[in-house]
PDB file of N, CA, C and O in Angstrom:
ATOM      1  N   MET A 293       0.859  -1.171   0.000  1.00 49.00           N
ATOM      2  CA  MET A 293       0.000   0.000   0.000  1.00 49.00           C
ATOM      3  C   MET A 293       0.902   1.229   0.000  1.00 49.00           C
ATOM      4  O   MET A 293       1.847   1.299   0.769  1.00 49.00           O
ATOM      5  N   THR A 294       0.586   2.165  -0.880  1.00 56.00           N
ATOM      6  CA  THR A 294       1.346   3.408  -0.847  1.00 56.00           C
ATOM      7  C   THR A 294       0.963   4.177   0.401  1.00 56.00           C
ATOM      8  O   THR A 294      -0.086   3.928   0.993  1.00 56.00           O
ATOM      9  N   LEU A 295       1.794   5.100   0.788  1.00 84.00           N
ATOM     10  CA  LEU A 295       1.545   5.843   2.007  1.00 84.00           C
ATOM     11  C   LEU A 295       0.406   6.832   1.790  1.00 84.00           C
ATOM     12  O   LEU A 295       0.597   7.911   1.232  1.00 84.00           O
ATOM     13  N   ALA A 296      -0.776   6.454   2.216  1.00 89.00           N
ATOM     14  CA  ALA A 296      -1.948   7.314   2.103  1.00 89.00           C
ATOM     15  C   ALA A 296      -1.900   8.349   3.219  1.00 89.00           C
ATOM     16  O   ALA A 296      -1.509   8.038   4.340  1.00 89.00           O
ATOM     17  N   THR A 297      -2.314   9.566   2.898  1.00 93.00           N
ATOM     18  CA  THR A 297      -2.276  10.625   3.905  1.00 93.00           C
ATOM     19  C   THR A 297      -3.653  11.154   4.263  1.00 93.00           C
ATOM     20  O   THR A 297      -3.778  11.938   5.189  1.00 93.00           O
ATOM     21  N   THR A 298      -4.689  10.719   3.543  1.00 96.00           N
ATOM     22  CA  THR A 298      -6.044  11.158   3.863  1.00 96.00           C
ATOM     23  C   THR A 298      -6.910   9.939   4.179  1.00 96.00           C
ATOM     24  O   THR A 298      -6.612   8.809   3.768  1.00 96.00           O
ATOM     25  N   LEU A 299      -7.986  10.190   4.879  1.00 97.00           N
ATOM     26  CA  LEU A 299      -8.912   9.116   5.216  1.00 97.00           C
ATOM     27  C   LEU A 299      -9.441   8.446   3.950  1.00 97.00           C
ATOM     28  O   LEU A 299      -9.485   7.220   3.857  1.00 97.00           O
ATOM     29  N   LYS A 300      -9.802   9.242   2.973  1.00 97.00           N
ATOM     30  CA  LYS A 300     -10.336   8.671   1.730  1.00 97.00           C
ATOM     31  C   LYS A 300      -9.312   7.762   1.055  1.00 97.00           C
ATOM     32  O   LYS A 300      -9.652   6.677   0.579  1.00 97.00           O
ATOM     33  N   GLN A 301      -8.060   8.188   1.015  1.00 96.00           N
ATOM     34  CA  GLN A 301      -7.018   7.370   0.398  1.00 96.00           C
ATOM     35  C   GLN A 301      -6.839   6.042   1.140  1.00 96.00           C
ATOM     36  O   GLN A 301      -6.671   4.992   0.512  1.00 96.00           O
ATOM     37  N   VAL A 302      -6.872   6.091   2.453  1.00 97.00           N
ATOM     38  CA  VAL A 302      -6.726   4.858   3.246  1.00 97.00           C
ATOM     39  C   VAL A 302      -7.907   3.937   3.000  1.00 97.00           C
ATOM     40  O   VAL A 302      -7.739   2.735   2.817  1.00 97.00           O
ATOM     41  N   GLN A 303      -9.103   4.491   2.985  1.00 96.00           N
ATOM     42  CA  GLN A 303     -10.288   3.667   2.737  1.00 96.00           C
ATOM     43  C   GLN A 303     -10.202   2.987   1.376  1.00 96.00           C
ATOM     44  O   GLN A 303     -10.501   1.795   1.249  1.00 96.00           O
ATOM     45  N   GLN A 304      -9.789   3.732   0.360  1.00 96.00           N
ATOM     46  CA  GLN A 304      -9.667   3.151  -0.976  1.00 96.00           C
ATOM     47  C   GLN A 304      -8.594   2.063  -1.023  1.00 96.00           C
ATOM     48  O   GLN A 304      -8.798   1.009  -1.625  1.00 96.00           O
ATOM     49  N   ALA A 305      -7.474   2.326  -0.381  1.00 95.00           N
ATOM     50  CA  ALA A 305      -6.383   1.349  -0.378  1.00 95.00           C
ATOM     51  C   ALA A 305      -6.782   0.080   0.368  1.00 95.00           C
ATOM     52  O   ALA A 305      -6.502  -1.036  -0.089  1.00 95.00           O
ATOM     53  N   LEU A 306      -7.442   0.228   1.507  1.00 96.00           N
ATOM     54  CA  LEU A 306      -7.856  -0.946   2.283  1.00 96.00           C
ATOM     55  C   LEU A 306      -8.944  -1.724   1.555  1.00 96.00           C
ATOM     56  O   LEU A 306      -8.990  -2.953   1.627  1.00 96.00           O
ATOM     57  N   TRP A 307      -9.816  -1.008   0.870  1.00 95.00           N
ATOM     58  CA  TRP A 307     -10.874  -1.687   0.130  1.00 95.00           C
ATOM     59  C   TRP A 307     -10.272  -2.649  -0.892  1.00 95.00           C
ATOM     60  O   TRP A 307     -10.770  -3.751  -1.087  1.00 95.00           O
ATOM     61  N   ARG A 308      -9.165  -2.235  -1.511  1.00 95.00           N
ATOM     62  CA  ARG A 308      -8.528  -3.067  -2.538  1.00 95.00           C
ATOM     63  C   ARG A 308      -7.914  -4.344  -1.959  1.00 95.00           C
ATOM     64  O   ARG A 308      -7.714  -5.312  -2.697  1.00 95.00           O
ATOM     65  N   VAL A 309      -7.582  -4.345  -0.688  1.00 95.00           N
ATOM     66  CA  VAL A 309      -6.920  -5.517  -0.094  1.00 95.00           C
ATOM     67  C   VAL A 309      -7.789  -6.212   0.956  1.00 95.00           C
ATOM     68  O   VAL A 309      -7.299  -7.055   1.704  1.00 95.00           O
ATOM     69  N   THR A 310      -9.073  -5.889   0.995  1.00 95.00           N
ATOM     70  CA  THR A 310      -9.983  -6.537   1.937  1.00 95.00           C
ATOM     71  C   THR A 310     -10.064  -8.030   1.630  1.00 95.00           C
ATOM     72  O   THR A 310     -10.253  -8.414   0.473  1.00 95.00           O
ATOM     73  N   PRO A 311      -9.907  -8.872   2.654  1.00 94.00           N
ATOM     74  CA  PRO A 311      -9.982 -10.321   2.417  1.00 94.00           C
ATOM     75  C   PRO A 311     -11.371 -10.753   1.944  1.00 94.00           C
ATOM     76  O   PRO A 311     -12.368 -10.102   2.238  1.00 94.00           O
ATOM     77  N   VAL A 312     -11.393 -11.845   1.232  1.00 93.00           N
ATOM     78  CA  VAL A 312     -12.657 -12.430   0.791  1.00 93.00           C
ATOM     79  C   VAL A 312     -13.426 -12.927   2.016  1.00 93.00           C
ATOM     80  O   VAL A 312     -12.828 -13.198   3.059  1.00 93.00           O
ATOM     81  N   PRO A 313     -14.748 -13.060   1.916  1.00 83.00           N
ATOM     82  CA  PRO A 313     -15.536 -13.490   3.083  1.00 83.00           C
ATOM     83  C   PRO A 313     -15.085 -14.808   3.711  1.00 83.00           C
ATOM     84  O   PRO A 313     -15.209 -14.995   4.912  1.00 83.00           O
ATOM     85  N   ASP A 314     -14.548 -15.725   2.905  1.00 91.00           N
ATOM     86  CA  ASP A 314     -14.113 -17.019   3.449  1.00 91.00           C
ATOM     87  C   ASP A 314     -12.623 -17.034   3.787  1.00 91.00           C
ATOM     88  O   ASP A 314     -12.023 -18.103   3.892  1.00 91.00           O
ATOM     89  N   ALA A 315     -12.046 -15.875   3.992  1.00 93.00           N
ATOM     90  CA  ALA A 315     -10.614 -15.795   4.289  1.00 93.00           C
ATOM     91  C   ALA A 315     -10.295 -16.519   5.589  1.00 93.00           C
ATOM     92  O   ALA A 315     -11.142 -16.653   6.478  1.00 93.00           O
ATOM     93  N   SER A 316      -9.067 -16.957   5.693  1.00 93.00           N
ATOM     94  CA  SER A 316      -8.623 -17.640   6.903  1.00 93.00           C
ATOM     95  C   SER A 316      -8.571 -16.655   8.072  1.00 93.00           C
ATOM     96  O   SER A 316      -8.494 -15.437   7.882  1.00 93.00           O
ATOM     97  N   GLU A 317      -8.575 -17.206   9.258  1.00 90.00           N
ATOM     98  CA  GLU A 317      -8.469 -16.375  10.453  1.00 90.00           C
ATOM     99  C   GLU A 317      -7.160 -15.584  10.429  1.00 90.00           C
ATOM    100  O   GLU A 317      -7.127 -14.406  10.792  1.00 90.00           O
ATOM    101  N   LYS A 318      -6.108 -16.216   9.964  1.00 93.00           N
ATOM    102  CA  LYS A 318      -4.808 -15.541   9.892  1.00 93.00           C
ATOM    103  C   LYS A 318      -4.877 -14.321   8.966  1.00 93.00           C
ATOM    104  O   LYS A 318      -4.366 -13.245   9.299  1.00 93.00           O
ATOM    105  N   ALA A 319      -5.513 -14.479   7.804  1.00 94.00           N
ATOM    106  CA  ALA A 319      -5.644 -13.371   6.858  1.00 94.00           C
ATOM    107  C   ALA A 319      -6.501 -12.251   7.440  1.00 94.00           C
ATOM    108  O   ALA A 319      -6.193 -11.063   7.277  1.00 94.00           O
ATOM    109  N   LEU A 320      -7.573 -12.621   8.126  1.00 94.00           N
ATOM    110  CA  LEU A 320      -8.437 -11.615   8.736  1.00 94.00           C
ATOM    111  C   LEU A 320      -7.710 -10.859   9.842  1.00 94.00           C
ATOM    112  O   LEU A 320      -7.804  -9.636   9.935  1.00 94.00           O
ATOM    113  N   ARG A 321      -6.966 -11.591  10.670  1.00 93.00           N
ATOM    114  CA  ARG A 321      -6.196 -10.936  11.737  1.00 93.00           C
ATOM    115  C   ARG A 321      -5.206  -9.938  11.148  1.00 93.00           C
ATOM    116  O   ARG A 321      -5.084  -8.819  11.634  1.00 93.00           O
ATOM    117  N   ALA A 322      -4.510 -10.355  10.120  1.00 94.00           N
ATOM    118  CA  ALA A 322      -3.522  -9.478   9.486  1.00 94.00           C
ATOM    119  C   ALA A 322      -4.199  -8.232   8.922  1.00 94.00           C
ATOM    120  O   ALA A 322      -3.702  -7.116   9.090  1.00 94.00           O
ATOM    121  N   PHE A 323      -5.327  -8.426   8.261  1.00 96.00           N
ATOM    122  CA  PHE A 323      -6.023  -7.286   7.673  1.00 96.00           C
ATOM    123  C   PHE A 323      -6.523  -6.324   8.736  1.00 96.00           C
ATOM    124  O   PHE A 323      -6.324  -5.111   8.630  1.00 96.00           O
ATOM    125  N   TYR A 324      -7.206  -6.835   9.752  1.00 95.00           N
ATOM    126  CA  TYR A 324      -7.762  -5.954  10.782  1.00 95.00           C
ATOM    127  C   TYR A 324      -6.666  -5.231  11.553  1.00 95.00           C
ATOM    128  O   TYR A 324      -6.815  -4.053  11.899  1.00 95.00           O
ATOM    129  N   THR A 325      -5.569  -5.913  11.800  1.00 93.00           N
ATOM    130  CA  THR A 325      -4.443  -5.278  12.481  1.00 93.00           C
ATOM    131  C   THR A 325      -3.885  -4.145  11.627  1.00 93.00           C
ATOM    132  O   THR A 325      -3.652  -3.036  12.117  1.00 93.00           O
ATOM    133  N   ARG A 326      -3.678  -4.430  10.365  1.00 94.00           N
ATOM    134  CA  ARG A 326      -3.144  -3.425   9.443  1.00 94.00           C
ATOM    135  C   ARG A 326      -4.113  -2.260   9.269  1.00 94.00           C
ATOM    136  O   ARG A 326      -3.718  -1.088   9.295  1.00 94.00           O
ATOM    137  N   ALA A 327      -5.397  -2.568   9.107  1.00 95.00           N
ATOM    138  CA  ALA A 327      -6.393  -1.524   8.898  1.00 95.00           C
ATOM    139  C   ALA A 327      -6.476  -0.595  10.111  1.00 95.00           C
ATOM    140  O   ALA A 327      -6.503   0.628   9.960  1.00 95.00           O
ATOM    141  N   ALA A 328      -6.501  -1.166  11.299  1.00 93.00           N
ATOM    142  CA  ALA A 328      -6.562  -0.337  12.505  1.00 93.00           C
ATOM    143  C   ALA A 328      -5.346   0.574  12.592  1.00 93.00           C
ATOM    144  O   ALA A 328      -5.462   1.764  12.902  1.00 93.00           O
ATOM    145  N   ALA A 329      -4.181   0.030  12.291  1.00 92.00           N
ATOM    146  CA  ALA A 329      -2.951   0.831  12.338  1.00 92.00           C
ATOM    147  C   ALA A 329      -2.972   1.942  11.288  1.00 92.00           C
ATOM    148  O   ALA A 329      -2.560   3.078  11.569  1.00 92.00           O
ATOM    149  N   GLU A 330      -3.453   1.634  10.096  1.00 94.00           N
ATOM    150  CA  GLU A 330      -3.524   2.644   9.035  1.00 94.00           C
ATOM    151  C   GLU A 330      -4.487   3.766   9.415  1.00 94.00           C
ATOM    152  O   GLU A 330      -4.198   4.943   9.197  1.00 94.00           O
ATOM    153  N   TYR A 331      -5.624   3.409   9.984  1.00 95.00           N
ATOM    154  CA  TYR A 331      -6.581   4.440  10.384  1.00 95.00           C
ATOM    155  C   TYR A 331      -6.022   5.307  11.512  1.00 95.00           C
ATOM    156  O   TYR A 331      -6.190   6.524  11.512  1.00 95.00           O
ATOM    157  N   ARG A 332      -5.317   4.685  12.461  1.00 94.00           N
ATOM    158  CA  ARG A 332      -4.713   5.476  13.532  1.00 94.00           C
ATOM    159  C   ARG A 332      -3.631   6.405  12.978  1.00 94.00           C
ATOM    160  O   ARG A 332      -3.522   7.560  13.384  1.00 94.00           O
ATOM    161  N   ARG A 333      -2.855   5.897  12.037  1.00 94.00           N
ATOM    162  CA  ARG A 333      -1.806   6.713  11.440  1.00 94.00           C
ATOM    163  C   ARG A 333      -2.400   7.898  10.682  1.00 94.00           C
ATOM    164  O   ARG A 333      -1.961   9.041  10.820  1.00 94.00           O
ATOM    165  N   VAL A 334      -3.434   7.649   9.887  1.00 95.00           N
ATOM    166  CA  VAL A 334      -4.013   8.728   9.082  1.00 95.00           C
ATOM    167  C   VAL A 334      -4.759   9.736   9.955  1.00 95.00           C
ATOM    168  O   VAL A 334      -4.941  10.888   9.555  1.00 95.00           O
ATOM    169  N   ALA A 335      -5.136   9.352  11.145  1.00 94.00           N
ATOM    170  CA  ALA A 335      -5.757  10.324  12.062  1.00 94.00           C
ATOM    171  C   ALA A 335      -4.788  11.465  12.360  1.00 94.00           C
ATOM    172  O   ALA A 335      -5.204  12.585  12.642  1.00 94.00           O
ATOM    173  N   ARG A 336      -3.489  11.173  12.280  1.00 94.00           N
ATOM    174  CA  ARG A 336      -2.469  12.204  12.513  1.00 94.00           C
ATOM    175  C   ARG A 336      -2.188  13.038  11.263  1.00 94.00           C
ATOM    176  O   ARG A 336      -1.780  14.191  11.370  1.00 94.00           O
ATOM    177  N   THR A 337      -2.395  12.468  10.081  1.00 95.00           N
ATOM    178  CA  THR A 337      -2.046  13.179   8.848  1.00 95.00           C
ATOM    179  C   THR A 337      -3.234  13.861   8.189  1.00 95.00           C
ATOM    180  O   THR A 337      -3.049  14.667   7.275  1.00 95.00           O
ATOM    181  N   ASP A 338      -4.444  13.531   8.616  1.00 96.00           N
ATOM    182  CA  ASP A 338      -5.656  14.139   8.056  1.00 96.00           C
ATOM    183  C   ASP A 338      -6.483  14.696   9.217  1.00 96.00           C
ATOM    184  O   ASP A 338      -7.503  14.118   9.610  1.00 96.00           O
ATOM    185  N   PRO A 339      -6.047  15.825   9.783  1.00 95.00           N
ATOM    186  CA  PRO A 339      -6.693  16.337  10.989  1.00 95.00           C
ATOM    187  C   PRO A 339      -8.178  16.661  10.823  1.00 95.00           C
ATOM    188  O   PRO A 339      -8.933  16.591  11.795  1.00 95.00           O
ATOM    189  N   ASP A 340      -8.608  16.975   9.618  1.00 96.00           N
ATOM    190  CA  ASP A 340     -10.030  17.259   9.401  1.00 96.00           C
ATOM    191  C   ASP A 340     -10.905  16.014   9.574  1.00 96.00           C
ATOM    192  O   ASP A 340     -12.115  16.130   9.762  1.00 96.00           O
ATOM    193  N   HIS A 341     -10.289  14.846   9.478  1.00 97.00           N
ATOM    194  CA  HIS A 341     -11.032  13.579   9.614  1.00 97.00           C
ATOM    195  C   HIS A 341     -10.493  12.730  10.761  1.00 97.00           C
ATOM    196  O   HIS A 341     -10.672  11.510  10.770  1.00 97.00           O
ATOM    197  N   ARG A 342      -9.843  13.373  11.710  1.00 96.00           N
ATOM    198  CA  ARG A 342      -9.200  12.659  12.818  1.00 96.00           C
ATOM    199  C   ARG A 342     -10.177  11.758  13.573  1.00 96.00           C
ATOM    200  O   ARG A 342      -9.916  10.581  13.783  1.00 96.00           O
ATOM    201  N   HIS A 343     -11.287  12.321  13.985  1.00 97.00           N
ATOM    202  CA  HIS A 343     -12.234  11.553  14.801  1.00 97.00           C
ATOM    203  C   HIS A 343     -12.853  10.401  14.007  1.00 97.00           C
ATOM    204  O   HIS A 343     -13.036   9.301  14.536  1.00 97.00           O
ATOM    205  N   GLU A 344     -13.151  10.643  12.754  1.00 97.00           N
ATOM    206  CA  GLU A 344     -13.700   9.582  11.910  1.00 97.00           C
ATOM    207  C   GLU A 344     -12.674   8.467  11.705  1.00 97.00           C
ATOM    208  O   GLU A 344     -13.008   7.282  11.780  1.00 97.00           O
ATOM    209  N   ALA A 345     -11.424   8.839  11.482  1.00 96.00           N
ATOM    210  CA  ALA A 345     -10.367   7.835  11.306  1.00 96.00           C
ATOM    211  C   ALA A 345     -10.193   7.013  12.574  1.00 96.00           C
ATOM    212  O   ALA A 345     -10.029   5.791  12.511  1.00 96.00           O
ATOM    213  N   LEU A 346     -10.234   7.673  13.723  1.00 94.00           N
ATOM    214  CA  LEU A 346     -10.106   6.941  14.992  1.00 94.00           C
ATOM    215  C   LEU A 346     -11.302   6.015  15.214  1.00 94.00           C
ATOM    216  O   LEU A 346     -11.147   4.915  15.761  1.00 94.00           O
ATOM    217  N   ALA A 347     -12.471   6.435  14.780  1.00 96.00           N
ATOM    218  CA  ALA A 347     -13.651   5.567  14.895  1.00 96.00           C
ATOM    219  C   ALA A 347     -13.479   4.333  14.011  1.00 96.00           C
ATOM    220  O   ALA A 347     -13.788   3.206  14.435  1.00 96.00           O
ATOM    221  N   HIS A 348     -12.980   4.520  12.798  1.00 96.00           N
ATOM    222  CA  HIS A 348     -12.721   3.377  11.912  1.00 96.00           C
ATOM    223  C   HIS A 348     -11.675   2.447  12.536  1.00 96.00           C
ATOM    224  O   HIS A 348     -11.808   1.218  12.458  1.00 96.00           O
ATOM    225  N   ALA A 349     -10.661   3.020  13.142  1.00 93.00           N
ATOM    226  CA  ALA A 349      -9.636   2.204  13.806  1.00 93.00           C
ATOM    227  C   ALA A 349     -10.264   1.354  14.901  1.00 93.00           C
ATOM    228  O   ALA A 349      -9.927   0.179  15.053  1.00 93.00           O
ATOM    229  N   GLN A 350     -11.186   1.932  15.643  1.00 92.00           N
ATOM    230  CA  GLN A 350     -11.842   1.177  16.716  1.00 92.00           C
ATOM    231  C   GLN A 350     -12.708   0.055  16.156  1.00 92.00           C
ATOM    232  O   GLN A 350     -12.745  -1.047  16.703  1.00 92.00           O
ATOM    233  N   VAL A 351     -13.382   0.309  15.045  1.00 94.00           N
ATOM    234  CA  VAL A 351     -14.195  -0.734  14.411  1.00 94.00           C
ATOM    235  C   VAL A 351     -13.307  -1.914  14.010  1.00 94.00           C
ATOM    236  O   VAL A 351     -13.653  -3.079  14.258  1.00 94.00           O
ATOM    237  N   GLU A 352     -12.174  -1.619  13.396  1.00 94.00           N
ATOM    238  CA  GLU A 352     -11.262  -2.692  12.985  1.00 94.00           C
ATOM    239  C   GLU A 352     -10.710  -3.431  14.201  1.00 94.00           C
ATOM    240  O   GLU A 352     -10.580  -4.664  14.181  1.00 94.00           O
ATOM    241  N   THR A 353     -10.428  -2.707  15.257  1.00 91.00           N
ATOM    242  CA  THR A 353      -9.962  -3.339  16.493  1.00 91.00           C
ATOM    243  C   THR A 353     -11.044  -4.234  17.070  1.00 91.00           C
ATOM    244  O   THR A 353     -10.761  -5.340  17.550  1.00 91.00           O
ATOM    245  N   ASN A 354     -12.293  -3.793  17.010  1.00 89.00           N
ATOM    246  CA  ASN A 354     -13.400  -4.618  17.492  1.00 89.00           C
ATOM    247  C   ASN A 354     -13.509  -5.918  16.700  1.00 89.00           C
ATOM    248  O   ASN A 354     -13.754  -6.986  17.265  1.00 89.00           O
ATOM    249  N   HIS A 355     -13.331  -5.831  15.390  1.00 91.00           N
ATOM    250  CA  HIS A 355     -13.344  -7.050  14.565  1.00 91.00           C
ATOM    251  C   HIS A 355     -12.223  -7.994  15.010  1.00 91.00           C
ATOM    252  O   HIS A 355     -12.437  -9.206  15.127  1.00 91.00           O
ATOM    253  N   LEU A 356     -11.071  -7.438  15.245  1.00 91.00           N
ATOM    254  CA  LEU A 356      -9.934  -8.243  15.685  1.00 91.00           C
ATOM    255  C   LEU A 356     -10.223  -8.906  17.027  1.00 91.00           C
ATOM    256  O   LEU A 356      -9.932 -10.089  17.225  1.00 91.00           O
ATOM    257  N   GLU A 357     -10.823  -8.172  17.940  1.00 88.00           N
ATOM    258  CA  GLU A 357     -11.161  -8.735  19.248  1.00 88.00           C
ATOM    259  C   GLU A 357     -12.166  -9.869  19.133  1.00 88.00           C
ATOM    260  O   GLU A 357     -12.102 -10.842  19.873  1.00 88.00           O
ATOM    261  N   ARG A 358     -13.104  -9.750  18.205  1.00 87.00           N
ATOM    262  CA  ARG A 358     -14.069 -10.843  17.989  1.00 87.00           C
ATOM    263  C   ARG A 358     -13.346 -12.119  17.579  1.00 87.00           C
ATOM    264  O   ARG A 358     -13.750 -13.209  17.966  1.00 87.00           O
ATOM    265  N   LEU A 359     -12.306 -11.965  16.788  1.00 85.00           N
ATOM    266  CA  LEU A 359     -11.553 -13.148  16.358  1.00 85.00           C
ATOM    267  C   LEU A 359     -10.861 -13.821  17.536  1.00 85.00           C
ATOM    268  O   LEU A 359     -10.698 -15.036  17.542  1.00 85.00           O
ATOM    269  N   THR A 360     -10.436 -13.059  18.513  1.00 78.00           N
ATOM    270  CA  THR A 360      -9.737 -13.658  19.648  1.00 78.00           C
ATOM    271  C   THR A 360     -10.706 -14.355  20.589  1.00 78.00           C
ATOM    272  O   THR A 360     -10.316 -15.261  21.310  1.00 78.00           O
ATOM    273  N   GLU A 361     -11.963 -13.922  20.586  1.00 76.00           N
ATOM    274  CA  GLU A 361     -12.961 -14.578  21.432  1.00 76.00           C
ATOM    275  C   GLU A 361     -13.294 -15.972  20.910  1.00 76.00           C
ATOM    276  O   GLU A 361     -13.427 -16.914  21.658  1.00 76.00           O
ATOM    277  N   LYS A 362     -13.438 -16.066  19.607  1.00 58.00           N
ATOM    278  CA  LYS A 362     -13.811 -17.336  18.987  1.00 58.00           C
ATOM    279  C   LYS A 362     -13.412 -17.269  17.518  1.00 58.00           C
ATOM    280  O   LYS A 362     -13.775 -16.318  16.832  1.00 58.00           O
ATOM    281  N   PRO A 363     -12.677 -18.262  17.033  1.00 51.00           N
ATOM    282  CA  PRO A 363     -12.310 -18.241  15.622  1.00 51.00           C
ATOM    283  C   PRO A 363     -13.560 -18.251  14.740  1.00 51.00           C
ATOM    284  O   PRO A 363     -14.428 -19.104  14.891  1.00 51.00           O
ATOM    285  N   VAL A 364     -13.655 -17.269  13.868  1.00 48.00           N
ATOM    286  CA  VAL A 364     -14.781 -17.182  12.940  1.00 48.00           C
ATOM    287  C   VAL A 364     -14.264 -16.800  11.562  1.00 48.00           C
ATOM    288  O   VAL A 364     -13.168 -16.276  11.421  1.00 48.00           O
ATOM    289  N   SER A 365     -15.075 -17.056  10.565  1.00 55.00           N
ATOM    290  CA  SER A 365     -14.699 -16.672   9.204  1.00 55.00           C
ATOM    291  C   SER A 365     -15.181 -15.257   8.930  1.00 55.00           C
ATOM    292  O   SER A 365     -15.969 -14.693   9.692  1.00 55.00           O
ATOM    293  N   GLY A 366     -14.734 -14.705   7.845  1.00 56.00           N
ATOM    294  CA  GLY A 366     -15.189 -13.388   7.434  1.00 56.00           C
ATOM    295  C   GLY A 366     -16.692 -13.340   7.243  1.00 56.00           C
ATOM    296  O   GLY A 366     -17.349 -12.367   7.572  1.00 56.00           O
ATOM    297  N   ARG A 367     -17.268 -14.417   6.727  1.00 62.00           N
ATOM    298  CA  ARG A 367     -18.726 -14.469   6.547  1.00 62.00           C
ATOM    299  C   ARG A 367     -19.437 -14.342   7.882  1.00 62.00           C
ATOM    300  O   ARG A 367     -20.459 -13.680   7.987  1.00 62.00           O
ATOM    301  N   ASP A 368     -18.897 -14.988   8.919  1.00 61.00           N
ATOM    302  CA  ASP A 368     -19.498 -14.896  10.242  1.00 61.00           C
ATOM    303  C   ASP A 368     -19.452 -13.464  10.763  1.00 61.00           C
ATOM    304  O   ASP A 368     -20.399 -12.987  11.373  1.00 61.00           O
ATOM    305  N   LEU A 369     -18.344 -12.769  10.528  1.00 53.00           N
ATOM    306  CA  LEU A 369     -18.231 -11.379  10.972  1.00 53.00           C
ATOM    307  C   LEU A 369     -19.250 -10.508  10.242  1.00 53.00           C
ATOM    308  O   LEU A 369     -19.878  -9.638  10.858  1.00 53.00           O
ATOM    309  N   LEU A 370     -19.424 -10.748   8.943  1.00 55.00           N
ATOM    310  CA  LEU A 370     -20.398  -9.968   8.200  1.00 55.00           C
ATOM    311  C   LEU A 370     -21.811 -10.229   8.737  1.00 55.00           C
ATOM    312  O   LEU A 370     -22.593  -9.314   8.899  1.00 55.00           O
ATOM    313  N   ALA A 371     -22.105 -11.460   9.053  1.00 60.00           N
ATOM    314  CA  ALA A 371     -23.413 -11.810   9.595  1.00 60.00           C
ATOM    315  C   ALA A 371     -23.628 -11.147  10.955  1.00 60.00           C
ATOM    316  O   ALA A 371     -24.715 -10.659  11.251  1.00 60.00           O
ATOM    317  N   GLN A 372     -22.586 -11.110  11.789  1.00 54.00           N
ATOM    318  CA  GLN A 372     -22.692 -10.451  13.093  1.00 54.00           C
ATOM    319  C   GLN A 372     -22.958  -8.966  12.916  1.00 54.00           C
ATOM    320  O   GLN A 372     -23.763  -8.379  13.615  1.00 54.00           O
ATOM    321  N   ASP A 373     -22.273  -8.340  11.970  1.00 50.00           N
ATOM    322  CA  ASP A 373     -22.463  -6.914  11.728  1.00 50.00           C
ATOM    323  C   ASP A 373     -23.885  -6.617  11.274  1.00 50.00           C
ATOM    324  O   ASP A 373     -24.487  -5.638  11.667  1.00 50.00           O
ATOM    325  N   GLU A 374     -24.425  -7.466  10.426  1.00 54.00           N
ATOM    326  CA  GLU A 374     -25.789  -7.258   9.919  1.00 54.00           C
ATOM    327  C   GLU A 374     -26.804  -7.451  11.027  1.00 54.00           C
ATOM    328  O   GLU A 374     -27.851  -6.818  11.023  1.00 54.00           O
ATOM    329  N   GLY A 375     -26.496  -8.288  12.008  1.00 53.00           N
ATOM    330  CA  GLY A 375     -27.410  -8.561  13.104  1.00 53.00           C
ATOM    331  C   GLY A 375     -27.394  -7.494  14.187  1.00 53.00           C
ATOM    332  O   GLY A 375     -28.261  -7.437  15.031  1.00 53.00           O
ATOM    333  N   GLU A 376     -26.397  -6.628  14.182  1.00 44.00           N
ATOM    334  CA  GLU A 376     -26.275  -5.609  15.232  1.00 44.00           C
ATOM    335  C   GLU A 376     -27.212  -4.456  14.995  1.00 44.00           C
ATOM    336  O   GLU A 376     -27.609  -4.096  13.983  1.00 44.00           O
TER     337      GLU A 376
END
């Protein structure tokens, strides 16, 4: 991923590398970890979207925490999100 400096750039870059719904737990962990870090980083470089970027970082962290509670597939996470 190139070094994105705005929230929009990070969202576009992460969208391109989002794992497929049946991705392995390892792939999902890597993605959520990376996504949370990217959103936290861009909160510093895009001050107009700082709070939104931090909120996205928290969402990705929440997904990661769900994986540690019980191994689930990406499809399961999507189903949980739709049920909330």
